[in-house]
Structure formats: C-alpha cells, structure tokens
Amino acid sequence: MRYLIAGNWKMNGSLASAKALTEGLAAKAGTASKVDIALCPPSPLIPLVNAAIAGSALALGAQDCHANEKGAHTGDVSALLLKDIGCRYVIVGHSERRADHGETDAVVKAKAAAALKAGLMPIVCVGETEAQRERGETAAVIARQVTGSLPEGATSANTVVAYEPVWAIGTGKTATTDDIAEVHAQIRGLFKAGPDALRILYGGSVKGSNAQSILATAGVNGALVGGASLDLEDFWRIIAACP
Ligand code: PGA
C-alpha cells in the first residue's frame, strides 16, 4: 500500500512563504515519488500551490468543505469547487474544526459524503481528547467517531482515515507506537467496506525526528502533519522516513 504524507498548513502562510515552500518541495519530489504527498494550504493559497506543483509528484488538498453543493453559506467552500480548482484530497472532521466550529460526527459524515460525490478523497479525522484517554474511553470514542463520520460508499480506494489524538496535536507529545498500533487496528476492524487496503494516517506532533518509528508502526500508512509541514526540510525528512 502506498504511504500518504499530507501536510496540513492550518491557518498559516502567505503568498511568499507558500510559493517558497511549495517550489522547494516540488523540486525535491520531482515527477515521481514512492509515496503520495499532499499539501493542504488555506483555501486562498490553493491556486498558487496548484500552479507551483504542476508537473510534480505533489498533490493538492483542502482543509475543509461544506456538505452542500452550493448556496447561501457565507465563508464556506464546496467540495465541487475544490475539485474544480485542482484538489484531490480534503481533510474533514479535524479536531480543531470539531472544537472551533462544533462539528459533530453527522456533520463530518455529510462533508465526507459531499467530498466523495465531488470526486475528492476525504481524509476523515478521528481522535480522543486527553480527558477521554485518561478516563479509559479511547476505544469508545474512536468507535463512535469512525462509525458516525464515515459516509456510505466509503471504500479503501476513495477514503483515508487519520487517527489524531487531540492531546498530541501541536503539543510535541506523541502517542506511543503501541497505542497507535492498537487504535489503527481498531479502526481497521470497524471499517465496513473491508479493512485490507484502508489507508490510516497517524497525526499529532509528527516530525522528522520521530517519523521513522511512527511510520514503521503496524497499521500506519502515512501521516497527517501540521507544524512540521511548514518546514521544508523537516517535512521532507518525514517523507523520506516512509519505509
Ligand atoms: P501537528 O498537527 O503535527 O502540528 O501536531 C497535526 C494535525 O493537526 O493535523
């Protein structure tokens, strides 16, 4: 199975920094890569990034989409438009959106369904908070989120799942490889369409220095990378660490 390393730039970047980072990555990636690499910039930077990745092995993704195809939804972006402007992937259900915008599993599922309908590959994020882990609720939270957030018609060929423990995001803490392997195995078991080729990413403080052990962990098929994806050399170290 091909690994996927996706860079989630979150609300960071400018025209100048996005151009420099993307051109640097495109030069390193060349025209062929043994792993899939996606850049998910803030929406206004998508056209610039799309132009800079032309002809390279890099692919484009977005950080969110609306569940509806079009209409009166000020500030939102449709999956159809993201597809139209060159995206291949869209992250849905990131814990920051679940927390900042009150997105429920049902909302995430509707967004993922819209992505599939538009021909985008949703990267559906799940993960427990620190309090939930301490209370021993991790498995229950993951089960609820996976069954509630994955849309009908999700297959291993059209959908990616990202396990991101909320307490590991942007904190420098990472889950142990044993914990990662356990949750990834659980997600694989919950996947209705058949677990075999489902790509499950780990996310949460992945960086060049810890990528090798995380990416070699059983059941890990790539990484969703936040902070380190803004650093050309560190992001590339993560890509190069794929087995
Ligand atoms: P981080 O973010 O790598 O900065 O922890 C990961 C994510 O939120 O996708």
PDB file of C-alpha atoms and ligand atoms in Angstrom:
ATOM      1  CA  MET A   1       0.000   0.000   0.000  1.00  0.00           C
ATOM      2  CA  ARG A   2       1.346   3.448  -0.873  1.00  0.00           C
ATOM      3  CA  TYR A   3       2.014   5.733   2.061  1.00  0.00           C
ATOM      4  CA  LEU A   4       0.357   9.146   2.155  1.00  0.00           C
ATOM      5  CA  ILE A   5       2.058  12.091   3.822  1.00  0.00           C
ATOM      6  CA  ALA A   6      -0.326  15.045   3.997  1.00  0.00           C
ATOM      7  CA  GLY A   7       0.746  18.493   5.135  1.00  0.00           C
ATOM      8  CA  ASN A   8      -1.971  20.414   6.946  1.00  0.00           C
ATOM      9  CA  TRP A   9      -0.814  24.006   6.905  1.00  0.00           C
ATOM     10  CA  LYS A  10      -3.795  25.115   9.011  1.00  0.00           C
ATOM     11  CA  MET A  11      -4.173  28.929   9.154  1.00  0.00           C
ATOM     12  CA  ASN A  12      -0.557  29.639   8.243  1.00  0.00           C
ATOM     13  CA  GLY A  13       1.310  31.002   5.275  1.00  0.00           C
ATOM     14  CA  SER A  14       1.468  33.943   2.936  1.00  0.00           C
ATOM     15  CA  LEU A  15       1.804  34.198  -0.831  1.00  0.00           C
ATOM     16  CA  ALA A  16       5.577  34.403  -0.448  1.00  0.00           C
ATOM     17  CA  SER A  17       6.027  31.597   2.090  1.00  0.00           C
ATOM     18  CA  ALA A  18       3.629  29.260   0.281  1.00  0.00           C
ATOM     19  CA  LYS A  19       5.445  29.799  -3.012  1.00  0.00           C
ATOM     20  CA  ALA A  20       8.861  29.152  -1.491  1.00  0.00           C
ATOM     21  CA  LEU A  21       7.736  26.060   0.432  1.00  0.00           C
ATOM     22  CA  THR A  22       5.821  24.520  -2.462  1.00  0.00           C
ATOM     23  CA  GLU A  23       8.523  25.176  -5.034  1.00  0.00           C
ATOM     24  CA  GLY A  24      11.109  23.696  -2.701  1.00  0.00           C
ATOM     25  CA  LEU A  25       9.025  20.570  -2.149  1.00  0.00           C
ATOM     26  CA  ALA A  26       8.218  20.224  -5.851  1.00  0.00           C
ATOM     27  CA  ALA A  27      11.926  20.346  -6.659  1.00  0.00           C
ATOM     28  CA  LYS A  28      12.659  17.622  -4.097  1.00  0.00           C
ATOM     29  CA  ALA A  29       9.721  15.430  -5.135  1.00  0.00           C
ATOM     30  CA  GLY A  30      10.411  15.580  -8.859  1.00  0.00           C
ATOM     31  CA  THR A  31       7.961  13.887 -11.167  1.00  0.00           C
ATOM     32  CA  ALA A  32       7.652  10.562  -9.367  1.00  0.00           C
ATOM     33  CA  SER A  33       7.563   9.627  -5.706  1.00  0.00           C
ATOM     34  CA  LYS A  34       7.315   6.294  -3.936  1.00  0.00           C
ATOM     35  CA  VAL A  35       4.801   7.856  -1.531  1.00  0.00           C
ATOM     36  CA  ASP A  36       1.747  10.022  -2.103  1.00  0.00           C
ATOM     37  CA  ILE A  37       2.322  13.569  -0.897  1.00  0.00           C
ATOM     38  CA  ALA A  38      -0.460  16.098  -0.400  1.00  0.00           C
ATOM     39  CA  LEU A  39      -0.300  19.765   0.550  1.00  0.00           C
ATOM     40  CA  CYS A  40      -3.372  21.236   2.238  1.00  0.00           C
ATOM     41  CA  PRO A  41      -2.954  25.014   2.329  1.00  0.00           C
ATOM     42  CA  PRO A  42      -5.524  27.584   3.441  1.00  0.00           C
ATOM     43  CA  SER A  43      -8.115  27.959   0.656  1.00  0.00           C
ATOM     44  CA  PRO A  44      -6.908  31.323  -0.720  1.00  0.00           C
ATOM     45  CA  LEU A  45      -3.465  29.785  -1.360  1.00  0.00           C
ATOM     46  CA  ILE A  46      -4.801  26.796  -3.289  1.00  0.00           C
ATOM     47  CA  PRO A  47      -4.393  28.325  -6.788  1.00  0.00           C
ATOM     48  CA  LEU A  48      -0.827  29.397  -6.052  1.00  0.00           C
ATOM     49  CA  VAL A  49       0.098  25.974  -4.651  1.00  0.00           C
ATOM     50  CA  ASN A  50      -1.639  24.266  -7.568  1.00  0.00           C
ATOM     51  CA  ALA A  51       0.462  26.244 -10.030  1.00  0.00           C
ATOM     52  CA  ALA A  52       3.667  25.508  -8.133  1.00  0.00           C
ATOM     53  CA  ILE A  53       3.079  21.724  -8.009  1.00  0.00           C
ATOM     54  CA  ALA A  54       2.310  21.436 -11.745  1.00  0.00           C
ATOM     55  CA  GLY A  55       4.213  18.537 -13.263  1.00  0.00           C
ATOM     56  CA  SER A  56       5.471  17.320  -9.880  1.00  0.00           C
ATOM     57  CA  ALA A  57       4.546  14.301  -7.774  1.00  0.00           C
ATOM     58  CA  LEU A  58       2.796  16.561  -5.251  1.00  0.00           C
ATOM     59  CA  ALA A  59      -0.977  16.643  -4.932  1.00  0.00           C
ATOM     60  CA  LEU A  60      -3.302  19.280  -3.612  1.00  0.00           C
ATOM     61  CA  GLY A  61      -5.771  19.080  -0.748  1.00  0.00           C
ATOM     62  CA  ALA A  62      -8.029  21.401   1.213  1.00  0.00           C
ATOM     63  CA  GLN A  63      -8.656  21.613   4.948  1.00  0.00           C
ATOM     64  CA  ASP A  64     -12.456  21.529   4.956  1.00  0.00           C
ATOM     65  CA  CYS A  65     -15.508  21.640   2.702  1.00  0.00           C
ATOM     66  CA  HIS A  66     -19.211  22.306   3.116  1.00  0.00           C
ATOM     67  CA  ALA A  67     -21.699  19.459   2.954  1.00  0.00           C
ATOM     68  CA  ASN A  68     -23.853  21.221   0.348  1.00  0.00           C
ATOM     69  CA  GLU A  69     -23.001  21.598  -3.312  1.00  0.00           C
ATOM     70  CA  LYS A  70     -23.646  25.342  -3.398  1.00  0.00           C
ATOM     71  CA  GLY A  71     -25.807  28.022  -1.898  1.00  0.00           C
ATOM     72  CA  ALA A  72     -26.128  30.570   0.858  1.00  0.00           C
ATOM     73  CA  HIS A  73     -23.265  29.530   3.169  1.00  0.00           C
ATOM     74  CA  THR A  74     -21.145  32.613   3.696  1.00  0.00           C
ATOM     75  CA  GLY A  75     -17.477  31.838   4.174  1.00  0.00           C
ATOM     76  CA  ASP A  76     -17.751  28.179   3.235  1.00  0.00           C
ATOM     77  CA  VAL A  77     -16.297  26.343   0.246  1.00  0.00           C
ATOM     78  CA  SER A  78     -17.943  23.478  -1.638  1.00  0.00           C
ATOM     79  CA  ALA A  79     -16.277  20.187  -2.430  1.00  0.00           C
ATOM     80  CA  LEU A  80     -17.241  20.696  -6.071  1.00  0.00           C
ATOM     81  CA  LEU A  81     -15.319  23.976  -6.226  1.00  0.00           C
ATOM     82  CA  LEU A  82     -12.308  22.393  -4.528  1.00  0.00           C
ATOM     83  CA  LYS A  83     -12.350  19.650  -7.132  1.00  0.00           C
ATOM     84  CA  ASP A  84     -12.762  22.213  -9.889  1.00  0.00           C
ATOM     85  CA  ILE A  85      -9.684  24.164  -8.786  1.00  0.00           C
ATOM     86  CA  GLY A  86      -7.458  21.127  -8.665  1.00  0.00           C
ATOM     87  CA  CYS A  87      -7.785  19.454  -5.271  1.00  0.00           C
ATOM     88  CA  ARG A  88      -7.527  15.695  -4.931  1.00  0.00           C
ATOM     89  CA  TYR A  89      -7.985  15.475  -1.151  1.00  0.00           C
ATOM     90  CA  VAL A  90      -9.958  17.280   1.531  1.00  0.00           C
ATOM     91  CA  ILE A  91      -9.498  16.946   5.291  1.00  0.00           C
ATOM     92  CA  VAL A  92     -12.826  16.652   7.135  1.00  0.00           C
ATOM     93  CA  GLY A  93     -13.559  16.422  10.825  1.00  0.00           C
ATOM     94  CA  HIS A  94     -10.225  17.729  12.040  1.00  0.00           C
ATOM     95  CA  SER A  95     -10.409  18.088  15.819  1.00  0.00           C
ATOM     96  CA  GLU A  96      -9.832  21.830  15.501  1.00  0.00           C
ATOM     97  CA  ARG A  97     -12.960  22.096  13.366  1.00  0.00           C
ATOM     98  CA  ARG A  98     -14.879  19.787  15.681  1.00  0.00           C
ATOM     99  CA  ALA A  99     -13.845  22.035  18.605  1.00  0.00           C
ATOM    100  CA  ASP A 100     -13.873  25.502  16.994  1.00  0.00           C
ATOM    101  CA  HIS A 101     -16.982  25.033  14.863  1.00  0.00           C
ATOM    102  CA  GLY A 102     -18.946  22.462  16.823  1.00  0.00           C
ATOM    103  CA  GLU A 103     -18.768  19.888  14.042  1.00  0.00           C
ATOM    104  CA  THR A 104     -20.499  16.676  15.043  1.00  0.00           C
ATOM    105  CA  ASP A 105     -19.940  13.231  13.573  1.00  0.00           C
ATOM    106  CA  ALA A 106     -23.090  13.752  11.482  1.00  0.00           C
ATOM    107  CA  VAL A 107     -21.715  16.998  10.047  1.00  0.00           C
ATOM    108  CA  VAL A 108     -18.364  15.353   9.319  1.00  0.00           C
ATOM    109  CA  LYS A 109     -20.112  12.436   7.632  1.00  0.00           C
ATOM    110  CA  ALA A 110     -22.116  14.815   5.422  1.00  0.00           C
ATOM    111  CA  LYS A 111     -18.941  16.675   4.451  1.00  0.00           C
ATOM    112  CA  ALA A 112     -17.141  13.422   3.658  1.00  0.00           C
ATOM    113  CA  ALA A 113     -20.115  12.324   1.556  1.00  0.00           C
ATOM    114  CA  ALA A 114     -20.010  15.634  -0.336  1.00  0.00           C
ATOM    115  CA  ALA A 115     -16.301  15.104  -0.940  1.00  0.00           C
ATOM    116  CA  LEU A 116     -16.873  11.615  -2.321  1.00  0.00           C
ATOM    117  CA  LYS A 117     -19.683  12.866  -4.554  1.00  0.00           C
ATOM    118  CA  ALA A 118     -17.415  15.586  -5.915  1.00  0.00           C
ATOM    119  CA  GLY A 119     -14.671  13.067  -6.666  1.00  0.00           C
ATOM    120  CA  LEU A 120     -12.387  14.165  -3.841  1.00  0.00           C
ATOM    121  CA  MET A 121     -10.729  11.789  -1.414  1.00  0.00           C
ATOM    122  CA  PRO A 122     -11.784  12.734   2.123  1.00  0.00           C
ATOM    123  CA  ILE A 123      -9.226  12.411   4.906  1.00  0.00           C
ATOM    124  CA  VAL A 124     -11.584  11.771   7.830  1.00  0.00           C
ATOM    125  CA  CYS A 125     -10.052  12.678  11.195  1.00  0.00           C
ATOM    126  CA  VAL A 126     -10.843  10.975  14.481  1.00  0.00           C
ATOM    127  CA  GLY A 127      -9.170  11.067  17.872  1.00  0.00           C
ATOM    128  CA  GLU A 128      -9.754  11.207  21.597  1.00  0.00           C
ATOM    129  CA  THR A 129      -9.051  14.093  23.973  1.00  0.00           C
ATOM    130  CA  GLU A 130      -6.650  13.746  26.877  1.00  0.00           C
ATOM    131  CA  ALA A 131      -9.540  13.579  29.357  1.00  0.00           C
ATOM    132  CA  GLN A 132     -11.211  10.825  27.336  1.00  0.00           C
ATOM    133  CA  ARG A 133      -7.970   8.813  27.238  1.00  0.00           C
ATOM    134  CA  GLU A 134      -7.471   9.251  30.983  1.00  0.00           C
ATOM    135  CA  ARG A 135     -11.000   8.029  31.611  1.00  0.00           C
ATOM    136  CA  GLY A 136     -10.299   4.929  29.510  1.00  0.00           C
ATOM    137  CA  GLU A 137     -12.758   5.997  26.822  1.00  0.00           C
ATOM    138  CA  THR A 138     -10.426   5.964  23.820  1.00  0.00           C
ATOM    139  CA  ALA A 139     -11.877   2.852  22.166  1.00  0.00           C
ATOM    140  CA  ALA A 140     -15.456   4.025  22.676  1.00  0.00           C
ATOM    141  CA  VAL A 141     -14.715   7.495  21.272  1.00  0.00           C
ATOM    142  CA  ILE A 142     -12.930   6.066  18.247  1.00  0.00           C
ATOM    143  CA  ALA A 143     -15.766   3.615  17.589  1.00  0.00           C
ATOM    144  CA  ARG A 144     -18.347   6.393  17.795  1.00  0.00           C
ATOM    145  CA  GLN A 145     -16.379   8.752  15.570  1.00  0.00           C
ATOM    146  CA  VAL A 146     -15.477   6.157  12.931  1.00  0.00           C
ATOM    147  CA  THR A 147     -18.967   4.725  12.634  1.00  0.00           C
ATOM    148  CA  GLY A 148     -20.531   8.190  12.797  1.00  0.00           C
ATOM    149  CA  SER A 149     -18.183  10.059  10.460  1.00  0.00           C
ATOM    150  CA  LEU A 150     -17.507   7.672   7.588  1.00  0.00           C
ATOM    151  CA  PRO A 151     -20.032   8.105   4.779  1.00  0.00           C
ATOM    152  CA  GLU A 152     -21.946   5.475   2.851  1.00  0.00           C
ATOM    153  CA  GLY A 153     -19.905   4.350  -0.102  1.00  0.00           C
ATOM    154  CA  ALA A 154     -16.589   4.852   1.660  1.00  0.00           C
ATOM    155  CA  THR A 155     -14.073   2.321   0.395  1.00  0.00           C
ATOM    156  CA  SER A 156     -10.382   1.930   0.952  1.00  0.00           C
ATOM    157  CA  ALA A 157      -9.907   3.260  -2.588  1.00  0.00           C
ATOM    158  CA  ASN A 158     -11.774   6.523  -2.072  1.00  0.00           C
ATOM    159  CA  THR A 159     -11.353   7.383   1.629  1.00  0.00           C
ATOM    160  CA  VAL A 160      -8.475   7.876   4.070  1.00  0.00           C
ATOM    161  CA  VAL A 161      -8.814   7.896   7.873  1.00  0.00           C
ATOM    162  CA  ALA A 162      -6.480   9.895  10.108  1.00  0.00           C
ATOM    163  CA  TYR A 163      -6.081   8.987  13.770  1.00  0.00           C
ATOM    164  CA  GLU A 164      -5.109  12.142  15.603  1.00  0.00           C
ATOM    165  CA  PRO A 165      -5.195  12.052  19.392  1.00  0.00           C
ATOM    166  CA  VAL A 166      -6.281  15.583  20.255  1.00  0.00           C
ATOM    167  CA  TRP A 167      -3.745  15.845  23.089  1.00  0.00           C
ATOM    168  CA  ALA A 168      -0.892  15.103  20.672  1.00  0.00           C
ATOM    169  CA  ILE A 169      -1.750  17.850  18.178  1.00  0.00           C
ATOM    170  CA  GLY A 170       0.678  20.746  18.285  1.00  0.00           C
ATOM    171  CA  THR A 171       1.874  19.755  21.754  1.00  0.00           C
ATOM    172  CA  GLY A 172       5.088  17.904  20.994  1.00  0.00           C
ATOM    173  CA  LYS A 173       3.585  14.817  22.665  1.00  0.00           C
ATOM    174  CA  THR A 174       3.016  11.751  20.527  1.00  0.00           C
ATOM    175  CA  ALA A 175       1.112   8.588  21.279  1.00  0.00           C
ATOM    176  CA  THR A 176       3.280   5.537  21.921  1.00  0.00           C
ATOM    177  CA  THR A 177       3.709   3.238  18.963  1.00  0.00           C
ATOM    178  CA  ASP A 178       1.797   0.566  20.924  1.00  0.00           C
ATOM    179  CA  ASP A 179      -1.151   2.934  21.395  1.00  0.00           C
ATOM    180  CA  ILE A 180      -1.040   3.949  17.736  1.00  0.00           C
ATOM    181  CA  ALA A 181      -0.971   0.313  16.582  1.00  0.00           C
ATOM    182  CA  GLU A 182      -3.892  -0.533  18.870  1.00  0.00           C
ATOM    183  CA  VAL A 183      -6.124   2.308  17.647  1.00  0.00           C
ATOM    184  CA  HIS A 184      -5.220   1.743  13.991  1.00  0.00           C
ATOM    185  CA  ALA A 185      -6.132  -1.948  14.347  1.00  0.00           C
ATOM    186  CA  GLN A 186      -9.440  -0.939  15.931  1.00  0.00           C
ATOM    187  CA  ILE A 187     -10.231   1.493  13.091  1.00  0.00           C
ATOM    188  CA  ARG A 188      -9.354  -1.150  10.514  1.00  0.00           C
ATOM    189  CA  GLY A 189     -11.725  -3.560  12.223  1.00  0.00           C
ATOM    190  CA  LEU A 190     -14.530  -1.001  12.250  1.00  0.00           C
ATOM    191  CA  PHE A 191     -14.236  -0.215   8.554  1.00  0.00           C
ATOM    192  CA  LYS A 192     -17.329  -1.708   6.983  1.00  0.00           C
ATOM    193  CA  ALA A 193     -16.134  -1.792   3.398  1.00  0.00           C
ATOM    194  CA  GLY A 194     -13.352  -4.220   4.229  1.00  0.00           C
ATOM    195  CA  PRO A 195     -10.193  -3.376   6.092  1.00  0.00           C
ATOM    196  CA  ASP A 196      -7.493  -4.655   3.785  1.00  0.00           C
ATOM    197  CA  ALA A 197      -6.290  -1.652   1.861  1.00  0.00           C
ATOM    198  CA  LEU A 198      -7.658   1.140   4.044  1.00  0.00           C
ATOM    199  CA  ARG A 199      -5.063   3.841   4.479  1.00  0.00           C
ATOM    200  CA  ILE A 200      -4.907   5.049   8.076  1.00  0.00           C
ATOM    201  CA  LEU A 201      -2.672   8.003   8.863  1.00  0.00           C
ATOM    202  CA  TYR A 202      -1.349   8.981  12.263  1.00  0.00           C
ATOM    203  CA  GLY A 203      -1.284  12.661  13.178  1.00  0.00           C
ATOM    204  CA  GLY A 204      -0.117  14.597  16.192  1.00  0.00           C
ATOM    205  CA  SER A 205       3.333  16.165  16.535  1.00  0.00           C
ATOM    206  CA  VAL A 206       4.875  14.069  13.754  1.00  0.00           C
ATOM    207  CA  LYS A 207       8.260  15.488  12.822  1.00  0.00           C
ATOM    208  CA  GLY A 208      11.453  14.424  11.153  1.00  0.00           C
ATOM    209  CA  SER A 209      12.936  13.126  14.377  1.00  0.00           C
ATOM    210  CA  ASN A 210      10.059  10.770  15.289  1.00  0.00           C
ATOM    211  CA  ALA A 211       8.688   9.923  11.827  1.00  0.00           C
ATOM    212  CA  GLN A 212      10.695   6.769  11.320  1.00  0.00           C
ATOM    213  CA  SER A 213       9.342   4.892  14.342  1.00  0.00           C
ATOM    214  CA  ILE A 214       5.781   6.142  13.819  1.00  0.00           C
ATOM    215  CA  LEU A 215       5.723   5.284  10.119  1.00  0.00           C
ATOM    216  CA  ALA A 216       7.162   1.821  10.813  1.00  0.00           C
ATOM    217  CA  THR A 217       4.375   1.080  13.321  1.00  0.00           C
ATOM    218  CA  ALA A 218       1.977  -1.727  12.424  1.00  0.00           C
ATOM    219  CA  GLY A 219      -1.099  -0.425  10.644  1.00  0.00           C
ATOM    220  CA  VAL A 220       0.275   3.063   9.959  1.00  0.00           C
ATOM    221  CA  ASN A 221       0.051   4.029   6.292  1.00  0.00           C
ATOM    222  CA  GLY A 222       1.201   7.618   6.470  1.00  0.00           C
ATOM    223  CA  ALA A 223       0.954  10.810   8.463  1.00  0.00           C
ATOM    224  CA  LEU A 224      -1.104  13.957   8.705  1.00  0.00           C
ATOM    225  CA  VAL A 225       1.432  16.607   9.591  1.00  0.00           C
ATOM    226  CA  GLY A 226       0.692  20.056  10.965  1.00  0.00           C
ATOM    227  CA  GLY A 227       3.519  22.211  12.291  1.00  0.00           C
ATOM    228  CA  ALA A 228       6.350  20.252  10.677  1.00  0.00           C
ATOM    229  CA  SER A 229       4.716  20.529   7.234  1.00  0.00           C
ATOM    230  CA  LEU A 230       5.582  24.253   7.234  1.00  0.00           C
ATOM    231  CA  ASP A 231       9.281  23.478   7.355  1.00  0.00           C
ATOM    232  CA  LEU A 232      10.629  22.300   4.016  1.00  0.00           C
ATOM    233  CA  GLU A 233      13.494  20.212   5.382  1.00  0.00           C
ATOM    234  CA  ASP A 234      11.559  18.689   8.268  1.00  0.00           C
ATOM    235  CA  PHE A 235       8.571  17.804   6.084  1.00  0.00           C
ATOM    236  CA  TRP A 236      10.912  16.196   3.613  1.00  0.00           C
ATOM    237  CA  ARG A 237      12.553  14.156   6.390  1.00  0.00           C
ATOM    238  CA  ILE A 238       9.103  12.749   7.210  1.00  0.00           C
ATOM    239  CA  ILE A 239       8.501  11.831   3.570  1.00  0.00           C
ATOM    240  CA  ALA A 240      11.931  10.218   3.332  1.00  0.00           C
ATOM    241  CA  ALA A 241      11.224   8.210   6.518  1.00  0.00           C
ATOM    242  CA  CYS A 242       8.442   6.202   4.848  1.00  0.00           C
ATOM    243  CA  PRO A 243       9.508   2.558   4.742  1.00  0.00           C
TER     244      PRO A 243
HETATM  245  P1  PGA B   1       0.717  18.822  14.424  1.00  0.00           P
HETATM  246  O1  PGA B   1      -0.748  18.837  13.787  1.00  0.00           O
HETATM  247  O2  PGA B   1       1.578  17.983  13.517  1.00  0.00           O
HETATM  248  O3  PGA B   1       1.154  20.260  14.441  1.00  0.00           O
HETATM  249  O4  PGA B   1       0.609  18.225  15.782  1.00  0.00           O
HETATM  250  C1  PGA B   1      -1.294  17.699  13.206  1.00  0.00           C
HETATM  251  C2  PGA B   1      -2.686  17.983  12.722  1.00  0.00           C
HETATM  252  O5  PGA B   1      -3.412  18.689  13.414  1.00  0.00           O
HETATM  253  O6  PGA B   1      -3.097  17.527  11.642  1.00  0.00           O
END
